[in-house]
mmCIF file of C-alpha atoms in Angstrom:
data_model
loop_
_atom_site.group_PDB
_atom_site.id
_atom_site.type_symbol
_atom_site.label_atom_id
_atom_site.label_comp_id
_atom_site.label_asym_id
_atom_site.label_seq_id
_atom_site.Cartn_x
_atom_site.Cartn_y
_atom_site.Cartn_z
ATOM 1 C CA MET K 1 0.000 0.000 0.000
ATOM 2 C CA GLN K 2 1.086 3.595 -0.610
ATOM 3 C CA GLU K 3 2.980 5.252 2.218
ATOM 4 C CA LEU K 4 1.225 8.321 3.646
ATOM 5 C CA CYS K 5 3.552 9.167 6.520
ATOM 6 C CA ARG K 6 6.995 7.985 7.594
ATOM 7 C CA LEU K 7 8.805 8.671 10.845
ATOM 8 C CA GLU K 8 12.593 8.433 10.763
ATOM 9 C CA ASN K 9 14.248 8.250 14.184
ATOM 10 C CA ILE K 10 12.184 11.122 15.572
ATOM 11 C CA ARG K 11 12.883 12.502 19.048
ATOM 12 C CA LYS K 12 11.080 15.099 21.131
ATOM 13 C CA TYR K 13 12.246 16.289 24.526
ATOM 14 C CA TYR K 14 11.142 18.678 27.245
ATOM 15 C CA ASP K 15 13.783 20.388 29.366
ATOM 16 C CA LEU K 16 12.644 20.015 32.972
ATOM 17 C CA GLY K 17 16.042 20.555 34.505
ATOM 18 C CA GLU K 18 17.058 17.458 32.609
ATOM 19 C CA LYS K 19 15.931 16.380 29.167
ATOM 20 C CA ILE K 20 12.833 14.162 29.223
ATOM 21 C CA TYR K 21 12.161 12.304 25.958
ATOM 22 C CA PRO K 22 8.473 11.302 25.577
ATOM 23 C CA VAL K 23 9.377 10.338 21.998
ATOM 24 C CA ASP K 24 12.841 8.822 21.739
ATOM 25 C CA GLY K 25 14.102 7.528 18.403
ATOM 26 C CA ILE K 26 10.876 6.216 16.839
ATOM 27 C CA SER K 27 10.816 5.059 13.222
ATOM 28 C CA TYR K 28 7.630 3.810 11.577
ATOM 29 C CA SER K 29 5.651 3.972 8.336
ATOM 30 C CA ILE K 30 1.908 4.629 8.074
ATOM 31 C CA ASN K 31 0.384 3.380 4.848
ATOM 32 C CA ARG K 32 -2.976 3.546 3.112
ATOM 33 C CA GLY K 33 -5.288 0.977 4.668
ATOM 34 C CA ASP K 34 -3.625 1.083 8.087
ATOM 35 C CA PHE K 35 -5.812 1.038 11.202
ATOM 36 C CA ILE K 36 -3.401 1.490 14.101
ATOM 37 C CA CYS K 37 -3.836 1.802 17.857
ATOM 38 C CA ILE K 38 -1.101 3.320 20.040
ATOM 39 C CA GLN K 39 -1.021 1.962 23.588
ATOM 40 C CA GLY K 40 1.107 2.313 26.697
ATOM 41 C CA PRO K 41 1.010 3.549 30.302
ATOM 42 C CA SER K 42 0.023 7.134 31.111
ATOM 43 C CA GLY K 43 2.807 9.639 30.449
ATOM 44 C CA VAL K 44 4.662 7.314 28.096
ATOM 45 C CA GLY K 45 4.428 9.659 25.087
ATOM 46 C CA LYS K 46 1.325 8.472 23.204
ATOM 47 C CA SER K 47 -0.272 11.888 22.736
ATOM 48 C CA THR K 48 3.114 13.515 22.079
ATOM 49 C CA LEU K 49 3.753 10.990 19.314
ATOM 50 C CA MET K 50 0.310 11.712 17.825
ATOM 51 C CA TYR K 51 0.990 15.443 17.849
ATOM 52 C CA ALA K 52 4.371 14.846 16.216
ATOM 53 C CA ILE K 53 2.837 12.679 13.481
ATOM 54 C CA GLY K 54 0.356 15.479 12.817
ATOM 55 C CA SER K 55 3.104 18.162 12.716
ATOM 56 C CA LEU K 56 1.439 19.970 15.621
ATOM 57 C CA LEU K 57 4.687 20.147 17.556
ATOM 58 C CA LYS K 58 8.283 20.494 16.461
ATOM 59 C CA ILE K 59 10.513 17.473 16.888
ATOM 60 C CA ALA K 60 14.077 17.832 18.166
ATOM 61 C CA GLU K 61 15.690 15.258 15.874
ATOM 62 C CA GLY K 62 14.816 13.014 12.968
ATOM 63 C CA GLU K 63 12.441 13.584 10.074
ATOM 64 C CA ILE K 64 8.758 13.147 9.245
ATOM 65 C CA TYR K 65 7.650 12.578 5.663
ATOM 66 C CA TYR K 66 4.205 13.075 4.125
ATOM 67 C CA MET K 67 3.764 11.309 0.797
ATOM 68 C CA GLY K 68 7.536 10.900 0.602
ATOM 69 C CA GLU K 69 8.334 14.588 1.176
ATOM 70 C CA PRO K 70 10.110 15.801 4.353
ATOM 71 C CA ILE K 71 8.055 18.288 6.341
ATOM 72 C CA SER K 72 11.217 20.128 7.400
ATOM 73 C CA ARG K 73 11.321 21.547 3.872
ATOM 74 C CA LYS K 74 7.704 22.716 3.945
ATOM 75 C CA THR K 75 6.758 26.359 4.432
ATOM 76 C CA ASP K 76 4.319 27.360 7.164
ATOM 77 C CA ASP K 77 1.622 27.866 4.524
ATOM 78 C CA GLU K 78 2.243 24.404 3.066
ATOM 79 C CA LEU K 79 2.037 22.805 6.519
ATOM 80 C CA THR K 80 -1.206 24.675 7.205
ATOM 81 C CA GLU K 81 -2.622 23.268 3.983
ATOM 82 C CA ILE K 82 -1.523 19.750 4.952
ATOM 83 C CA ARG K 83 -3.032 20.043 8.429
ATOM 84 C CA GLY K 84 -6.275 21.354 6.970
ATOM 85 C CA ASN K 85 -6.787 18.869 4.154
ATOM 86 C CA PHE K 86 -4.466 15.873 4.374
ATOM 87 C CA ILE K 87 -4.930 15.212 8.110
ATOM 88 C CA GLY K 88 -8.065 14.995 10.250
ATOM 89 C CA TYR K 89 -7.539 15.502 13.988
ATOM 90 C CA ILE K 90 -9.739 14.283 16.828
ATOM 91 C CA PHE K 91 -8.503 15.853 20.056
ATOM 92 C CA GLN K 92 -9.352 14.852 23.620
ATOM 93 C CA GLU K 93 -10.937 18.235 24.312
ATOM 94 C CA ALA K 94 -13.945 19.500 22.362
ATOM 95 C CA ASN K 95 -13.075 22.808 20.674
ATOM 96 C CA LEU K 96 -16.356 23.766 19.028
ATOM 97 C CA ILE K 97 -17.120 27.472 18.602
ATOM 98 C CA LYS K 98 -19.691 28.309 21.270
ATOM 99 C CA ALA K 99 -21.467 30.995 19.230
ATOM 100 C CA LEU K 100 -22.155 28.620 16.315
ATOM 101 C CA THR K 101 -24.627 25.769 16.067
ATOM 102 C CA LEU K 102 -23.390 22.232 15.476
ATOM 103 C CA GLU K 103 -24.141 22.487 11.749
ATOM 104 C CA GLU K 104 -22.509 25.908 11.498
ATOM 105 C CA ASN K 105 -19.403 24.568 13.239
ATOM 106 C CA LEU K 106 -19.119 21.729 10.721
ATOM 107 C CA LYS K 107 -19.675 24.089 7.775
ATOM 108 C CA PHE K 108 -16.988 26.388 9.143
ATOM 109 C CA ILE K 109 -14.504 23.523 9.467
ATOM 110 C CA SER K 110 -15.365 22.326 5.964
ATOM 111 C CA THR K 111 -14.720 25.698 4.320
ATOM 112 C CA ILE K 112 -11.496 26.745 6.087
ATOM 113 C CA ASN K 113 -9.075 27.763 3.292
ATOM 114 C CA ARG K 114 -11.755 26.875 0.727
ATOM 115 C CA LYS K 115 -13.957 29.094 -1.418
ATOM 116 C CA LYS K 116 -17.352 27.457 -1.045
ATOM 117 C CA PHE K 117 -19.590 24.939 0.660
ATOM 118 C CA GLY K 118 -20.847 22.966 -2.345
ATOM 119 C CA GLU K 119 -22.954 19.903 -3.048
ATOM 120 C CA GLU K 120 -20.130 17.496 -2.227
ATOM 121 C CA GLU K 121 -19.577 19.157 1.149
ATOM 122 C CA ARG K 122 -23.318 19.201 1.845
ATOM 123 C CA ALA K 123 -23.629 15.482 1.081
ATOM 124 C CA ARG K 124 -20.702 14.652 3.361
ATOM 125 C CA LEU K 125 -22.178 16.806 6.143
ATOM 126 C CA GLU K 126 -25.567 15.103 5.942
ATOM 127 C CA SER K 127 -23.971 11.656 5.852
ATOM 128 C CA LEU K 128 -21.869 12.330 8.956
ATOM 129 C CA LEU K 129 -24.768 13.859 10.895
ATOM 130 C CA GLU K 130 -26.899 10.822 10.138
ATOM 131 C CA ARG K 131 -24.181 8.243 10.788
ATOM 132 C CA LEU K 132 -23.197 9.803 14.112
ATOM 133 C CA GLY K 133 -26.752 10.352 15.343
ATOM 134 C CA LEU K 134 -26.527 14.144 15.243
ATOM 135 C CA SER K 135 -29.181 15.098 12.673
ATOM 136 C CA ASP K 136 -31.680 16.166 15.337
ATOM 137 C CA TYR K 137 -29.065 18.350 17.038
ATOM 138 C CA ARG K 138 -27.802 20.303 14.030
ATOM 139 C CA ASN K 139 -29.285 23.578 15.312
ATOM 140 C CA HIS K 140 -28.034 23.142 18.892
ATOM 141 C CA LEU K 141 -25.229 25.249 20.314
ATOM 142 C CA PRO K 142 -22.252 23.329 21.781
ATOM 143 C CA GLN K 143 -23.284 24.142 25.352
ATOM 144 C CA GLU K 144 -26.644 22.470 24.658
ATOM 145 C CA LEU K 145 -24.986 19.178 23.706
ATOM 146 C CA SER K 146 -24.038 16.296 25.990
ATOM 147 C CA GLY K 147 -20.432 15.162 26.336
ATOM 148 C CA GLY K 148 -21.055 12.246 23.990
ATOM 149 C CA GLN K 149 -22.723 14.467 21.395
ATOM 150 C CA LYS K 150 -19.798 16.902 21.506
ATOM 151 C CA ARG K 151 -17.392 13.988 21.044
ATOM 152 C CA ARG K 152 -19.313 12.765 17.989
ATOM 153 C CA ALA K 153 -19.396 16.313 16.644
ATOM 154 C CA MET K 154 -15.605 16.479 16.945
ATOM 155 C CA ILE K 155 -15.319 13.210 15.023
ATOM 156 C CA ALA K 156 -17.602 14.591 12.304
ATOM 157 C CA GLY K 157 -15.457 17.717 12.159
ATOM 158 C CA ALA K 158 -12.303 15.664 11.674
ATOM 159 C CA LEU K 159 -13.851 13.680 8.821
ATOM 160 C CA ILE K 160 -15.837 16.340 6.970
ATOM 161 C CA ARG K 161 -12.882 17.448 4.840
ATOM 162 C CA ASN K 162 -12.295 13.845 3.713
ATOM 163 C CA PRO K 163 -8.686 13.605 5.002
ATOM 164 C CA GLU K 164 -6.264 10.863 4.012
ATOM 165 C CA LEU K 165 -4.797 10.441 7.518
ATOM 166 C CA ILE K 166 -6.986 10.482 10.644
ATOM 167 C CA LEU K 167 -5.333 11.002 14.045
ATOM 168 C CA ALA K 168 -7.571 10.419 17.061
ATOM 169 C CA ASP K 169 -6.591 10.930 20.713
ATOM 170 C CA GLU K 170 -8.937 8.890 22.950
ATOM 171 C CA PRO K 171 -11.818 9.139 20.427
ATOM 172 C CA THR K 172 -14.239 7.061 22.535
ATOM 173 C CA ASN K 173 -14.030 9.316 25.611
ATOM 174 C CA ASP K 174 -17.587 10.257 26.741
ATOM 175 C CA LEU K 175 -19.119 7.641 24.409
ATOM 176 C CA ASP K 176 -21.175 4.631 25.469
ATOM 177 C CA ASP K 177 -20.482 1.185 24.017
ATOM 178 C CA HIS K 178 -22.945 1.648 21.142
ATOM 179 C CA TRP K 179 -21.362 4.832 19.835
ATOM 180 C CA SER K 180 -17.830 3.659 20.586
ATOM 181 C CA MET K 181 -18.423 0.608 18.408
ATOM 182 C CA GLU K 182 -19.952 2.778 15.688
ATOM 183 C CA VAL K 183 -16.867 4.997 15.673
ATOM 184 C CA MET K 184 -14.620 1.937 15.398
ATOM 185 C CA LYS K 185 -16.743 0.716 12.474
ATOM 186 C CA ILE K 186 -16.320 4.076 10.760
ATOM 187 C CA PHE K 187 -12.555 3.959 11.306
ATOM 188 C CA LYS K 188 -12.381 0.434 9.895
ATOM 189 C CA GLU K 189 -14.402 1.448 6.825
ATOM 190 C CA LEU K 190 -12.139 4.433 6.240
ATOM 191 C CA SER K 191 -9.059 2.209 6.361
ATOM 192 C CA GLU K 192 -10.719 -0.189 3.915
ATOM 193 C CA GLU K 193 -11.301 2.775 1.589
ATOM 194 C CA GLY K 194 -7.555 3.453 1.566
ATOM 195 C CA LYS K 195 -7.332 6.063 4.310
ATOM 196 C CA ALA K 196 -5.111 5.550 7.355
ATOM 197 C CA VAL K 197 -6.371 5.802 10.937
ATOM 198 C CA VAL K 198 -4.151 6.101 14.012
ATOM 199 C CA PHE K 199 -5.759 6.353 17.433
ATOM 200 C CA VAL K 200 -4.805 6.330 21.113
ATOM 201 C CA THR K 201 -6.904 4.533 23.714
ATOM 202 C CA HIS K 202 -6.582 3.046 27.179
ATOM 203 C CA ASN K 203 -9.528 0.742 26.500
ATOM 204 C CA GLU K 204 -8.423 -2.799 25.575
ATOM 205 C CA LYS K 205 -11.786 -3.584 23.968
ATOM 206 C CA TRP K 206 -11.502 -0.775 21.427
ATOM 207 C CA ALA K 207 -7.763 -1.264 20.940
ATOM 208 C CA LYS K 208 -8.460 -4.773 19.628
ATOM 209 C CA CYS K 209 -10.630 -3.277 16.867
ATOM 210 C CA ALA K 210 -7.453 -1.963 15.210
ATOM 211 C CA LYS K 211 -5.513 -3.998 12.681
ATOM 212 C CA GLU K 212 -2.254 -3.235 14.464
ATOM 213 C CA ILE K 213 -1.245 -2.174 17.971
ATOM 214 C CA LEU K 214 1.912 -0.192 18.702
ATOM 215 C CA GLU K 215 3.202 -0.439 22.275
ATOM 216 C CA LEU K 216 5.160 2.503 23.676
ATOM 217 C CA GLU K 217 7.340 2.514 26.770
ATOM 218 C CA GLY K 218 9.835 5.139 27.860
ATOM 219 C CA GLY K 219 9.299 7.081 24.653
ATOM 220 C CA LYS K 220 10.282 4.083 22.532
ATOM 221 C CA LEU K 221 8.317 1.761 20.283
ATOM 222 C CA ILE K 222 8.842 -1.580 22.005
ATOM 223 C CA GLN K 223 6.384 -3.749 20.100
ATOM 224 C CA ALA K 224 4.110 -3.732 17.060
ATOM 225 C CA HIS K 225 1.698 -6.594 16.524
ATOM 226 C CA ILE K 226 -1.339 -7.505 14.461
ATOM 227 C CA THR K 227 -4.533 -7.975 16.462
ATOM 228 C CA GLN K 228 -6.456 -11.246 16.365
ATOM 229 C CA ASP K 229 -9.691 -9.356 15.724
ATOM 230 C CA ALA K 230 -8.413 -7.435 12.686
#
């Protein structure tokens, strides 16, 4: 399968009197069709690695490639374009605009750096609202939504621009088993369509939905294995 992202010996440290490396010499390739879960104890570097993959923080050493091109050679404008279109992010915290309704939030996300909200965007919006059980809440403000509804709205926002690489940090937080399973089904379908999905979770049940699990410890990738349920 085509490579979407490659990590080459990347390191990230924080200087807390001494250098702490939450990501310490990790190399890995993410290809079309991948459905990957990152696991490990709290504080081991899972979220830091996700942010590094998504070019949301600057690494200290090594290189990250998107579609074979090193991001160190990209301009700020080019990286903004990549973050907006090539990658879809699902963060732990909901960051919906409080003054906009759910539908307006999704339209806003869809049209960032774009000229219009056309028929293709409308169809994708309606499909996501229906699939994620949000159709009846399209005119609600974020503060009128439950935690689970906000979480599903964030997932819709990450997918509405049809990204090639989806990065999700604890995507099932605030979701019951029904909606957690639905999200995992969506992720699996996206991988089968040739996208790549990488997510972090502490939940063993949802981790086993992935095709591959990466185990982190001490900032290092200590194991990568295919799940039995994949």
